[in-house]
Coordinates of C-alpha atoms in Angstrom, one line a residue:
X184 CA 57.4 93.3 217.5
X185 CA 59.9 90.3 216.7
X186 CA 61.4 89.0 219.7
X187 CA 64.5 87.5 220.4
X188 CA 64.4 83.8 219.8
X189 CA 61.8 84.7 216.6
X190 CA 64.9 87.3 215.1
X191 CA 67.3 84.5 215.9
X192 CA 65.6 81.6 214.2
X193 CA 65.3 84.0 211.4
X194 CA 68.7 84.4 211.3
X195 CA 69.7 80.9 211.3
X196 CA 67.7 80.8 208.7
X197 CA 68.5 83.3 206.5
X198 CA 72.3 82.9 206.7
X199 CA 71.8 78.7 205.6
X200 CA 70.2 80.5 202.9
X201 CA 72.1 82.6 201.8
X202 CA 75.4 80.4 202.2
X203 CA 73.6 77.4 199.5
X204 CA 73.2 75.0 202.5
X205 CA 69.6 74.1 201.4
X206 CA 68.5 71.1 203.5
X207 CA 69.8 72.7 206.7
X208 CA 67.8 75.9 205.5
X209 CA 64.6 74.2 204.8
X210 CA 65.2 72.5 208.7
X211 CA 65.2 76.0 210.1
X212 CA 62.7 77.4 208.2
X213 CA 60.5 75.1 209.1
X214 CA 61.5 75.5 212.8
X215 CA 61.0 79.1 212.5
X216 CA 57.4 78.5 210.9
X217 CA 56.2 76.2 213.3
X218 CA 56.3 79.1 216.4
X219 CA 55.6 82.1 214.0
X220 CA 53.6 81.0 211.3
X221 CA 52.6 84.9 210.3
X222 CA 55.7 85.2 208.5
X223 CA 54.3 85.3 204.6
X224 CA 58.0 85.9 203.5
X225 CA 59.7 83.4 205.5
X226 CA 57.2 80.6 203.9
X227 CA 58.0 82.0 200.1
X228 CA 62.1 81.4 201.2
X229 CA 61.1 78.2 202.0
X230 CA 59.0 77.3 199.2
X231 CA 62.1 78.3 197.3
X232 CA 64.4 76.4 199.0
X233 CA 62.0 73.2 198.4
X234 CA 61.7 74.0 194.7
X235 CA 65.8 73.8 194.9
X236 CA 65.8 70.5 196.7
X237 CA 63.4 68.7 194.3
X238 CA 60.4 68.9 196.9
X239 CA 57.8 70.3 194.8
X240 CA 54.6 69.2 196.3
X241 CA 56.1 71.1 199.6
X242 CA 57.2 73.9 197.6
X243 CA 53.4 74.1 196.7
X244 CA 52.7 74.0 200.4
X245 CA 54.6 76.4 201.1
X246 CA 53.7 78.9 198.5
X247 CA 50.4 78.8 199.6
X248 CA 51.0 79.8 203.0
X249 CA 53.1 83.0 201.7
X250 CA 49.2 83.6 199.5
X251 CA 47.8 82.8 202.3
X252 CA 49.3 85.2 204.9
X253 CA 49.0 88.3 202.0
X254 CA 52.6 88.0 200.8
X255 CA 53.7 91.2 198.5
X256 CA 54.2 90.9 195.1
X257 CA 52.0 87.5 195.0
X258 CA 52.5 88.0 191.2
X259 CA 55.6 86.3 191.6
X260 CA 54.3 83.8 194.2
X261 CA 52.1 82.4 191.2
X262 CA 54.4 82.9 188.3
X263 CA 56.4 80.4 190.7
X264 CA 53.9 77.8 191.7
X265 CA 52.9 77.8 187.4
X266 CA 56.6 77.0 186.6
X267 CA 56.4 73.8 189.1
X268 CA 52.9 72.9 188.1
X269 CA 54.1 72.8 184.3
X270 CA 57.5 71.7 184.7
X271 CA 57.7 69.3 187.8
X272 CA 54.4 67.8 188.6
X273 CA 52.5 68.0 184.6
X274 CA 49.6 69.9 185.8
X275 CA 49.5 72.2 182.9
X276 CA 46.0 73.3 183.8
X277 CA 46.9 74.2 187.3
X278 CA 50.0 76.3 185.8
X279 CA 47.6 78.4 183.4
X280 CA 45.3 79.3 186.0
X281 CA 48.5 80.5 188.0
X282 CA 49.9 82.2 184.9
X283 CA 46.3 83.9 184.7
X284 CA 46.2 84.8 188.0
X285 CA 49.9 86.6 188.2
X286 CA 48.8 88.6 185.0
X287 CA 45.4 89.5 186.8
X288 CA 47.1 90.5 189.6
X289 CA 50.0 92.9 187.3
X290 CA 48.8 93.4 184.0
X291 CA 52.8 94.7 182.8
X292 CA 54.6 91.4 184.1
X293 CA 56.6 90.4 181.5
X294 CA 57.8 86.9 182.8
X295 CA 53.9 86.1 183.7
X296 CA 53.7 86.6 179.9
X297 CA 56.4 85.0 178.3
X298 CA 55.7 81.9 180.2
X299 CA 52.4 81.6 179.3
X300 CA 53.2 82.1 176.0
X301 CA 55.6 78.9 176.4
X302 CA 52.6 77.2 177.9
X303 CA 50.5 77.7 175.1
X304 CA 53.1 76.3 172.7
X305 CA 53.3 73.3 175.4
X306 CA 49.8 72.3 174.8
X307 CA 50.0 73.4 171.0
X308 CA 47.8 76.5 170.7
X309 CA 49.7 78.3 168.3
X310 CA 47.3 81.3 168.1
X311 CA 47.0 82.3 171.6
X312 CA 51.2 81.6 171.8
X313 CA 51.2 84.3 169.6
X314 CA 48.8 86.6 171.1
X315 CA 51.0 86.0 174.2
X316 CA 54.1 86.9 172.8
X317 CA 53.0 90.5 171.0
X318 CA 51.6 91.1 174.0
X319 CA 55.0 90.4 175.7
X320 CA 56.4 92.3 173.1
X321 CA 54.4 95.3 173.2
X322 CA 55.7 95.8 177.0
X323 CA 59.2 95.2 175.8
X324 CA 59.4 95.3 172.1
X325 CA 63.4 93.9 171.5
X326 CA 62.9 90.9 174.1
X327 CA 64.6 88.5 173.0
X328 CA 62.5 85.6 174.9
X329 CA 59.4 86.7 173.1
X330 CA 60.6 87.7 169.8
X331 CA 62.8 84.1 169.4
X332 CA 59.6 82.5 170.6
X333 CA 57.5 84.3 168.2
X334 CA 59.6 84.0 165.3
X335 CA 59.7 80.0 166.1
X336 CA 55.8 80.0 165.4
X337 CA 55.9 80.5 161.5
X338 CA 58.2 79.9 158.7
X339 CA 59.8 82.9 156.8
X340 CA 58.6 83.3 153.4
X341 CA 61.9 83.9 151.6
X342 CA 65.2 85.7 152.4
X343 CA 63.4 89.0 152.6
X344 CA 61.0 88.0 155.2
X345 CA 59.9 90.5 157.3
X346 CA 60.2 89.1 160.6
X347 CA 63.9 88.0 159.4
X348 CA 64.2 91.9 159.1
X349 CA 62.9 92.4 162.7
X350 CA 65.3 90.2 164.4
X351 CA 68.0 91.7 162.4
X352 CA 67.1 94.8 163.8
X353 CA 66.8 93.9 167.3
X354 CA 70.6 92.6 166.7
X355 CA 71.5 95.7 165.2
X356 CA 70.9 97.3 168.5
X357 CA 74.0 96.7 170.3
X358 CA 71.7 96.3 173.5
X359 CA 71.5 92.5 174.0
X360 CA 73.4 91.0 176.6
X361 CA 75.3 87.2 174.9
X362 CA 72.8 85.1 176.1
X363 CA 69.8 87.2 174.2
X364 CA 72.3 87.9 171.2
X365 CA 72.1 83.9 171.0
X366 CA 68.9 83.5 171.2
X367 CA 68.2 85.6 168.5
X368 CA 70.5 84.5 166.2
X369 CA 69.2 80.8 166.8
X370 CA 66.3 82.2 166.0
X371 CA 67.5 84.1 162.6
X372 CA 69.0 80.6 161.4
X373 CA 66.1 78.8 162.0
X374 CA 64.4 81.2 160.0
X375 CA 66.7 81.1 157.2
X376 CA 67.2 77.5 157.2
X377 CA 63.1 77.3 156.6
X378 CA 63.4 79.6 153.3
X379 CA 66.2 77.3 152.3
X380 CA 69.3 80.5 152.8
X381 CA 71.5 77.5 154.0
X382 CA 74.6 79.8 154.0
X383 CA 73.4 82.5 155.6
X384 CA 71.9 80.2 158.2
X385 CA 75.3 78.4 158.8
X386 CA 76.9 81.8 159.4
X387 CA 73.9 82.4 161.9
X388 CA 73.9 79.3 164.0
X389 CA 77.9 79.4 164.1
X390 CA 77.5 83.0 165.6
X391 CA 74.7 81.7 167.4
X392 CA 76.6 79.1 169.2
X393 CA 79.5 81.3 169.8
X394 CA 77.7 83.8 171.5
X395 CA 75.9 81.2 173.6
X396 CA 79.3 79.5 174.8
X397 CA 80.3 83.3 175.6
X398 CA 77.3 83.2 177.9
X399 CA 77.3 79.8 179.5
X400 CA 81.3 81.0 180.5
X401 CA 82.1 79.8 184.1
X402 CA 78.4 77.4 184.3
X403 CA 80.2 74.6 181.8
X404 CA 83.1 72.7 182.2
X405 CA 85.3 72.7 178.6
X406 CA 83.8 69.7 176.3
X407 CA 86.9 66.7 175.8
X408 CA 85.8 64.0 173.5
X409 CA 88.2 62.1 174.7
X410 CA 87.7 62.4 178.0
X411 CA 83.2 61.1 177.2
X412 CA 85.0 58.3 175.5
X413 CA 86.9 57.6 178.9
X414 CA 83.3 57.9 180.8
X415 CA 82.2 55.1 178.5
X416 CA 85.2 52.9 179.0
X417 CA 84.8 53.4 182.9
X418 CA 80.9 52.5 182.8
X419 CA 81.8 49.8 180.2
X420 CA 84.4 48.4 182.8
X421 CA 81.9 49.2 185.7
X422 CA 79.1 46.8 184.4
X423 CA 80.9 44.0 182.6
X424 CA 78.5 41.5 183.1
X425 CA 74.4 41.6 184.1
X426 CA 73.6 41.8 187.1
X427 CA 72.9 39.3 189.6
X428 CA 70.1 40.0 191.8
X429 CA 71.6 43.0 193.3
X430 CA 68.5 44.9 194.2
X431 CA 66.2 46.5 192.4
X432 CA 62.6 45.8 191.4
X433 CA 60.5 42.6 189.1
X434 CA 57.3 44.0 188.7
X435 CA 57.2 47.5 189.4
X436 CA 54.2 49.5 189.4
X437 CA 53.4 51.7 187.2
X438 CA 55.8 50.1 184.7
X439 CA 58.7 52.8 183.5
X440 CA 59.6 52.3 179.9
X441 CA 62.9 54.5 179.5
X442 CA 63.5 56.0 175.7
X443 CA 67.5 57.4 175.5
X444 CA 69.6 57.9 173.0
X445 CA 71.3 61.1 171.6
X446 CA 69.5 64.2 172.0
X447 CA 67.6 64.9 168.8
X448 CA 67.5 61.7 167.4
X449 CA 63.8 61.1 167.5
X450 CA 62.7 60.5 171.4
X451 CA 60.4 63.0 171.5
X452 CA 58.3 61.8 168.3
X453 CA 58.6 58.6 169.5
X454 CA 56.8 59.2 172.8
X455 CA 54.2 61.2 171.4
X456 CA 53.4 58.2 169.6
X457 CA 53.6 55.9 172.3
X458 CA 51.7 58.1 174.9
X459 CA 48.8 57.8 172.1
X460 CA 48.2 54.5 173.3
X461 CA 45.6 53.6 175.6
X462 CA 47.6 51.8 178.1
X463 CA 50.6 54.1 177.8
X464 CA 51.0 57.8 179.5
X465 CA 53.4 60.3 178.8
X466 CA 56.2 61.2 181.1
X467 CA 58.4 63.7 179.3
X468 CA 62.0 64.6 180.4
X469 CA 62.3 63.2 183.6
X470 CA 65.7 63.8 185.8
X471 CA 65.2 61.4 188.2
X472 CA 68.0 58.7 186.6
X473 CA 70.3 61.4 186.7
X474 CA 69.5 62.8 190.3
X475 CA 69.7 59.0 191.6
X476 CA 73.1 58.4 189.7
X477 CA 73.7 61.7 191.9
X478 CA 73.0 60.6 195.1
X479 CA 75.3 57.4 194.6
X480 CA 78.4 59.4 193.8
X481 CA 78.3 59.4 189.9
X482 CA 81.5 57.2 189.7
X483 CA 80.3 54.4 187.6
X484 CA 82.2 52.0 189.8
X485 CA 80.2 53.1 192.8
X486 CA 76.7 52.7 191.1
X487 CA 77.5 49.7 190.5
X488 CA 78.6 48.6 193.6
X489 CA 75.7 50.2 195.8
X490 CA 74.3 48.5 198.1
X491 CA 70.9 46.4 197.1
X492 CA 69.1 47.6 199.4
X493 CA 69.9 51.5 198.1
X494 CA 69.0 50.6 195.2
X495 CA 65.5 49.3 196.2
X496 CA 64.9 52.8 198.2
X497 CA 65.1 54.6 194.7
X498 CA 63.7 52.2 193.0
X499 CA 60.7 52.9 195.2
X500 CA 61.4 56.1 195.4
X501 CA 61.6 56.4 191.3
X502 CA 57.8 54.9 191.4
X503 CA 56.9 56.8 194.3
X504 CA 57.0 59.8 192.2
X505 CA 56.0 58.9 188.7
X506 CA 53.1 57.5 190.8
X507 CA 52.2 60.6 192.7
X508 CA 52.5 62.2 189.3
X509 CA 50.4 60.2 187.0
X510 CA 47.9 58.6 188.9
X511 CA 46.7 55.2 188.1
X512 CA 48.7 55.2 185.0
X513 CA 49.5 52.0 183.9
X514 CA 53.1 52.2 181.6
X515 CA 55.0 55.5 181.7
X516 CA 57.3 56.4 179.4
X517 CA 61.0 58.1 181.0
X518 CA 62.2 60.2 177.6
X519 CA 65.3 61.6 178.8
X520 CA 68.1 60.8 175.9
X521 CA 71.0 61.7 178.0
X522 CA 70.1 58.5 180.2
X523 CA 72.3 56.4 177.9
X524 CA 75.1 56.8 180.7
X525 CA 73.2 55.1 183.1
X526 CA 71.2 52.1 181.6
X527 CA 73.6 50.1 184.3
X528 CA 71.8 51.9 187.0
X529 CA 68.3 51.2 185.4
X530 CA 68.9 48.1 185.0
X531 CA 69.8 47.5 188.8
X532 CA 66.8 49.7 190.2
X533 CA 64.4 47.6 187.5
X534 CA 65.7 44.4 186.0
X535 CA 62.9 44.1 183.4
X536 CA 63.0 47.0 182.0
X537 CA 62.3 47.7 178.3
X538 CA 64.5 50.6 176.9
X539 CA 64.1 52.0 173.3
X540 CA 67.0 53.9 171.9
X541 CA 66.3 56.0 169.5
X542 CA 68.9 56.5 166.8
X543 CA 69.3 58.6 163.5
X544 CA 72.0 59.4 160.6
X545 CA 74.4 61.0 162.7
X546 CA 75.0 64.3 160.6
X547 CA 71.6 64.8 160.8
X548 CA 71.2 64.3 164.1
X549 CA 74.7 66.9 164.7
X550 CA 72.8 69.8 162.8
X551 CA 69.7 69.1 164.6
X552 CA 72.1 69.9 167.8
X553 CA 73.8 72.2 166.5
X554 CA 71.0 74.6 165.3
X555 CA 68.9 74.6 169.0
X556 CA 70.3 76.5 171.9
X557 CA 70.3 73.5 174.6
X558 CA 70.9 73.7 177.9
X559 CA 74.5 74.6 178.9
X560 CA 74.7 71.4 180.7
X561 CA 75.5 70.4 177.5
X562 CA 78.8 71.4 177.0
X563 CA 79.3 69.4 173.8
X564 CA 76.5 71.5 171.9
X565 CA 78.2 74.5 171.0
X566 CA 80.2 73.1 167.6
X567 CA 79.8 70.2 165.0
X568 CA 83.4 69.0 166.2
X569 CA 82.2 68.6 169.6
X570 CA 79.0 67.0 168.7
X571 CA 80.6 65.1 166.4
X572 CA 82.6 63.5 169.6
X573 CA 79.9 62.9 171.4
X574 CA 78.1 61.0 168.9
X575 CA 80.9 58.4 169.1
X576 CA 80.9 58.2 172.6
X577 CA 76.7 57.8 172.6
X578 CA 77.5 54.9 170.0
X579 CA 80.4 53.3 172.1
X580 CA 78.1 53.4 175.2
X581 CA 75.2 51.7 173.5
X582 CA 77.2 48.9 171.9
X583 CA 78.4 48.0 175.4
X584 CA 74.5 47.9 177.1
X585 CA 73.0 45.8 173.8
X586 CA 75.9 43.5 174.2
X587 CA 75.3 43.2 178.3
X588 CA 71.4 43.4 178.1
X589 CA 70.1 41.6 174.8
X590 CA 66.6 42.0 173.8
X591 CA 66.1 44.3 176.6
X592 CA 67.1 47.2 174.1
X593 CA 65.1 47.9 171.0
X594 CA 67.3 50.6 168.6
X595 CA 64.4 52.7 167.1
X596 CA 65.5 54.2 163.3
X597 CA 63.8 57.6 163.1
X598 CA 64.3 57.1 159.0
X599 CA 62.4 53.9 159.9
X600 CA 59.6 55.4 161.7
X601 CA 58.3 58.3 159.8
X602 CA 59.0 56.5 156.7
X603 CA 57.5 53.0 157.8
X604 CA 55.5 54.0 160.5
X605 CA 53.2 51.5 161.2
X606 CA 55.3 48.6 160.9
X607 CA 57.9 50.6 163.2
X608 CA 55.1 51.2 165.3
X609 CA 53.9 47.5 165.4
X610 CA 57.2 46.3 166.2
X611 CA 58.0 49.2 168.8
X612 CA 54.5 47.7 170.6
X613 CA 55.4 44.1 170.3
X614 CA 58.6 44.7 171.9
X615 CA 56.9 46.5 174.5
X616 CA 54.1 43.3 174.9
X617 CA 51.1 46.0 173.8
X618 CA 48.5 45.8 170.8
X619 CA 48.7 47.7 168.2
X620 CA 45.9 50.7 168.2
X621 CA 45.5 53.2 165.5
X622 CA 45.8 55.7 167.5
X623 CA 49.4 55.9 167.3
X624 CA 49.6 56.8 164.1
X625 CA 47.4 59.8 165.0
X626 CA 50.2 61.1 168.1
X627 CA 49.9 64.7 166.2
X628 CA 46.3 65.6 167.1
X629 CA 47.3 64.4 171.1
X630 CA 46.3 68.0 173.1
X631 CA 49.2 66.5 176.1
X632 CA 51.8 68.7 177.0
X633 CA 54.7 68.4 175.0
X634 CA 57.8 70.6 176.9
X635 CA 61.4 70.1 174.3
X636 CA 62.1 71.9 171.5
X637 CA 60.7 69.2 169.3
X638 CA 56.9 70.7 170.2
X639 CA 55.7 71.8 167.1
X640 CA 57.6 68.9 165.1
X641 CA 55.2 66.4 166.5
X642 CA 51.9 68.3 166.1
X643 CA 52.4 67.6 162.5
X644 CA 51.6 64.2 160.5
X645 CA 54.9 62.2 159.8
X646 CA 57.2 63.6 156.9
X647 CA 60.7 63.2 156.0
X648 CA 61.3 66.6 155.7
X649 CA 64.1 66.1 158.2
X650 CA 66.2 63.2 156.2
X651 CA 69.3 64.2 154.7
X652 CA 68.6 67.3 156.1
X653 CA 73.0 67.6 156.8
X654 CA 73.4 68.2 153.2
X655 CA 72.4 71.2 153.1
X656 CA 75.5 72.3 155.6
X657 CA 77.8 70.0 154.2
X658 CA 79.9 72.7 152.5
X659 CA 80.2 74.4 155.5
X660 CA 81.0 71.5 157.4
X661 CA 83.5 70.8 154.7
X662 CA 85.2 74.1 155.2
X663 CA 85.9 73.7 158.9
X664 CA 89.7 72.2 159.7
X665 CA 89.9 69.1 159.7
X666 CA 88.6 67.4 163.4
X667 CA 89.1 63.5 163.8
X668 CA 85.4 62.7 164.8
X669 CA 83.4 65.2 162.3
X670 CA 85.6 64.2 159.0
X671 CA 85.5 60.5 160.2
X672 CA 81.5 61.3 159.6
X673 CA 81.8 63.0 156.5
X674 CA 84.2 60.6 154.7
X675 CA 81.4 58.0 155.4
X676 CA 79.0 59.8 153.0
X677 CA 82.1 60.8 150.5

C-alpha cells in the first residue's frame, strides 16, 4: 500500500518531471528515495533526470538502484547506463558489457544492437560492426540506422554496386520518416562519391540535406551569416585586449590542450595523433566550454566580465571532471572545433593554455560538411551557401584570438600534416613543449575509442586522398545562384 505522504512526494515529483524543471525534480526524487527507497521506477526517473543535468556518475548511481530493486524492462536500464559509459565518462569497456547484458537479457532489441554496432566502429572492429548491424537488420531489415551504418563500413565497387541498390530500395519504399530518408541518402552519396559518380552523389547529398533540414524543423533556429559575423564582432569587441589576471588558473592539473577550429578541418586526425603520445591522453568532444559559456549567460560581454572568482569554480570544475575522467592523465587533449567562439573564455578559466587550430582549404573543408549529416545544432550545415558563411565567420573569429593571444595559438594545415607529417608533427610537439616519439606517426593502429564521424578516416595510414577533394563538386557548386560567401570561395580557385 502507498500512503499519503509517499503518493504525495511522488507527485511532486512526477509533475517537476514532467513540466522540464530538472533540478527541482532531481531534489524531490531524491526526497522521495530517501523514505521509500523500494521504488525501482522512481530511481530510473531520477537516473534520467541526472543523465539530463550533466550528472552522470549519479545517473550511474541511480540506475543501479532501479537494477537493484528488479526494475522491468532492465534492458533499457543497461542500454542507458552503456550510452553514458561510452559517451560521457569513456568507459567503452563498461558500455559493452552493458550493451551485452541488454541483448542477454532481450535478444530482439534493436537499439541494444544498433548501439553496439556504433561501439564496435568506436573502437575500430569493423567485422563485428558488421555482424552487429545484419543482425540489426535481420530484426528490421529497412532500418535506416543499421543500413546507413552498414553501408558506411565498405566502399561501393562502381555505380552498380549492390548495396547502392539496397539503399535505393529501402528509399523506394515510401515508408521512411525525413530524418531516416536523410540518413539514407547521406548514406547513398557517400557511396557514390567512393566509386567516383560525383553527379549522382551531388544530387544525393543535396536531397540528403534537404530532407534532413525537413526533419530538424522546429529544433534549429534559421542559419544568418550575417548575423555569425555579428557574434564574432561582439566577441571581438568583448575581449579587445588579454586579460589581466582575472581569474582563472597557472598550472592546472592535468593540463587541457584545446584543438578548435571548423568542424572537418582535421581535429579529429590530429588528436588521434597526439593521443599516441606517451604523455598525452585523448579526450574527444568534450562540451564542457560550451556548457560553462552556458552558465555565464552566453553574451560575450558577460563572459568576459564574470567575476574571477566564477571563473576559478569552473576552472576547477573543468579539471574536476577531465580528472575524474582520465585518471592520472598527465595532458588531455579538449577536441571540440566549435570552441573557436570561446577561446576568450579559455583563456580566462586557464591563462596558459596551448590551443591548436586546425585549418584546411576551405572548399574542401565545405564538402566535407556538407556530405555528413551533423547534428542539427548545426544549423549552418544543411547547404554549401551556408557553410560557405560560416567559414568566414570561423576565419574572422580566429584572426581576432591570434592577434590578442600570440604564440598561444598554433594554426595546424591538414595539407601540411598528412603530406609532411613528421615535421608537422615535430612542430605541433615543440609548440606543445613535448618530445617527439614515433609513435605519432603510428595514431592509426591506436585501439582508443574514437566517437565523430572521422572514425574510420583515422584508422588508416595518412593519405591525401582528401586534397582537392571540392573539385570534384565544383560544377555543381558552379550551378547554384550566385551566394556572396560560396562564389567569393570559388573565384579564389578561378
Amino acid at each position: 500500500m502507498t500512503d499519503t505522504r509517499q503518493q504525495d512526494l511522488l507527485n511532486t515529483a512526477s509533475s517537476l518531471r514532467e513540466l522540464g524543471r530538472v533540478p527541482e525534480a532531481i531534489a524531490a526524487y531524491r526526497q522521495l528515495l530517501a523514505a521509500y527507497p523500494d521504488m525501482p521506477d522512481s530511481w530510473y526517473n531520477l537516473g534520467h533526470l541526472c543523465r539530463q543535468a550533466g550528472l552522470a556518475t549519479d545517473s550511474i548511481a541511480a540506475y543501479d538502484e532501479a537494477l537493484k530493486r528488479g526494475i522491468r524492462g532492465a534492458e533499457e536500464v543497461y542500454l542507458n547506463r552503456a550510452v553514458l559509459y561510452s559517451d560521457v565518462m569513456a568507459r567503452p569497456a563498461d558500455a559493452k558489457a552493458d550493451l551485452e547484458k541488454a541483448i542477454q537479457l532481450n535478444p530482439d532489441y534493436l537499439a541494444a544492437y544498433q548501439n553496439l554496432g556504433n561501439l564496435h566502429e568506436d573502437l575500430g572492429d569493423r567485422e563485428a560492426a558488421r555482424a552487429t548491424y545484419l543482425r540489426a537488420l535481420e530484426l528490421k531489415p529497412n532500418n535506416a540506422i543499421a543500413l546507413s551504418r552498414l553501408a558506411g563500413l565498405r566502399r561501393a565497387a562502381s555505380p552498380d554496386d549492390p548495396m547502392i541498390a539496397r539503399i535505393r530500395t529501402a528509399l523506394a519504399s515510401g515508408m521512411l520518416l525525413p530524418a531516416d530518408r536523410a540518413l539514407l541518402l547521406f548514406a547513398l552519396g557517400r557511396l557514390q562519391d567512393s566509386c567516383g559518380a560525383f553527379g549522382p552523389a551531388a544530387e544525393s547529398f543535396a536531397a540528403a540535406n534537404a530532407g534532413a533540414r525537413i526533419a530538424a524543423s522546429g529544433n534549429v533556429a534559421p542559419y544568418s551569416g550575417p548575423d555569425e559575423l555579428v557574434r564574432a564582432d561582439r566577441f571581438a569587441a568583448a575581449f579587445s585586449a588579454p586579460n589581466a589576471r582575472t581569474g582563472g588558473l597557472l598550472q592546472p592539473d592535468p593540463q587541457p590542450v584545446f584543438i578548435l577550429g571548423m568542424f572537418r578541418s582535421g581535429s579529429t586526425l590530429l588528436e588521434q595523433v597526439l593521443g599516441s603520445h606517451s604523455q598525452v591522453t585523448a579526450g574527444g568532444e568534450m562540451e564542457m566550454v560550451a556548457r560553462i559559456a552556458q552558465g555565464l549567460g552566453w553574451d560575450p560581454a558577460a563572459i568576459a566580465a564574470a567575476p574571477a572568482g566564477t571563473i576559478d569554480e569552473y576552472a576547477h570544475a573543468y579539471l574536476q571532471r577531465i580528472g575524474t575522467m582520465f585518471p592520472g592523465a598527465r595532458i588531455v587533449t579538449d577536441k571540440r572545433p566549435d570552441n573557436f567562439w570561446f577561446v576568450g573564455l579559455i583563456k580566462r578559466m586557464f591563462p596558459g593554455a596551448r590551443i591548436l587550430n586546425t585549418v584546411r582549404h576551405p572548399l574542401d573543408t565545405l564538402v566535407s560538411v556538407w556530405t555528413q549529416y551533423l547534428s542539427s545544432t548545426l544549423a549552418y550545415g544543411y547547404s554549401p551557401e551556408d557553410i560557405a558563411s560560416h567559414l568566414f565567420a570561423e576565419r574572422r573569429m580566429m584572426a581576432h584570438w591570434e592577434r590578442l593571444y600570440p604564440g598561444d595559438i598554433l594554426s595546424v594545415p591538414y595539407e601540411q600534416l598528412v603530406k609532411n607529417p613528421e615535421a608537422e608533427i615535430r612542430r605541433v610537439l615543440s609548440f606543445l613543449n613535448l618530445p617527439f616519439e614515433p609513435a605519432c606517426l603510428e595514431f592509426h593502429k591506436s585501439v582508443r575509442a574514437v566517437k565523430t564521424a572521422s572514425v574510420w578516416q583515422v584508422r588508416e595510414p595518412l593519405h591525401d586522398r582528401s586534397i582537392g577533394r571540392w573539385k570534384n563538386y565544383e560544377p555543381y557548386f558552379r550551378s547554384l545562384p550566385p551566394h556572396p560567401a560560396l562564389s567569393a570561395l570559388l573565384d579564389r580557385e578561378a
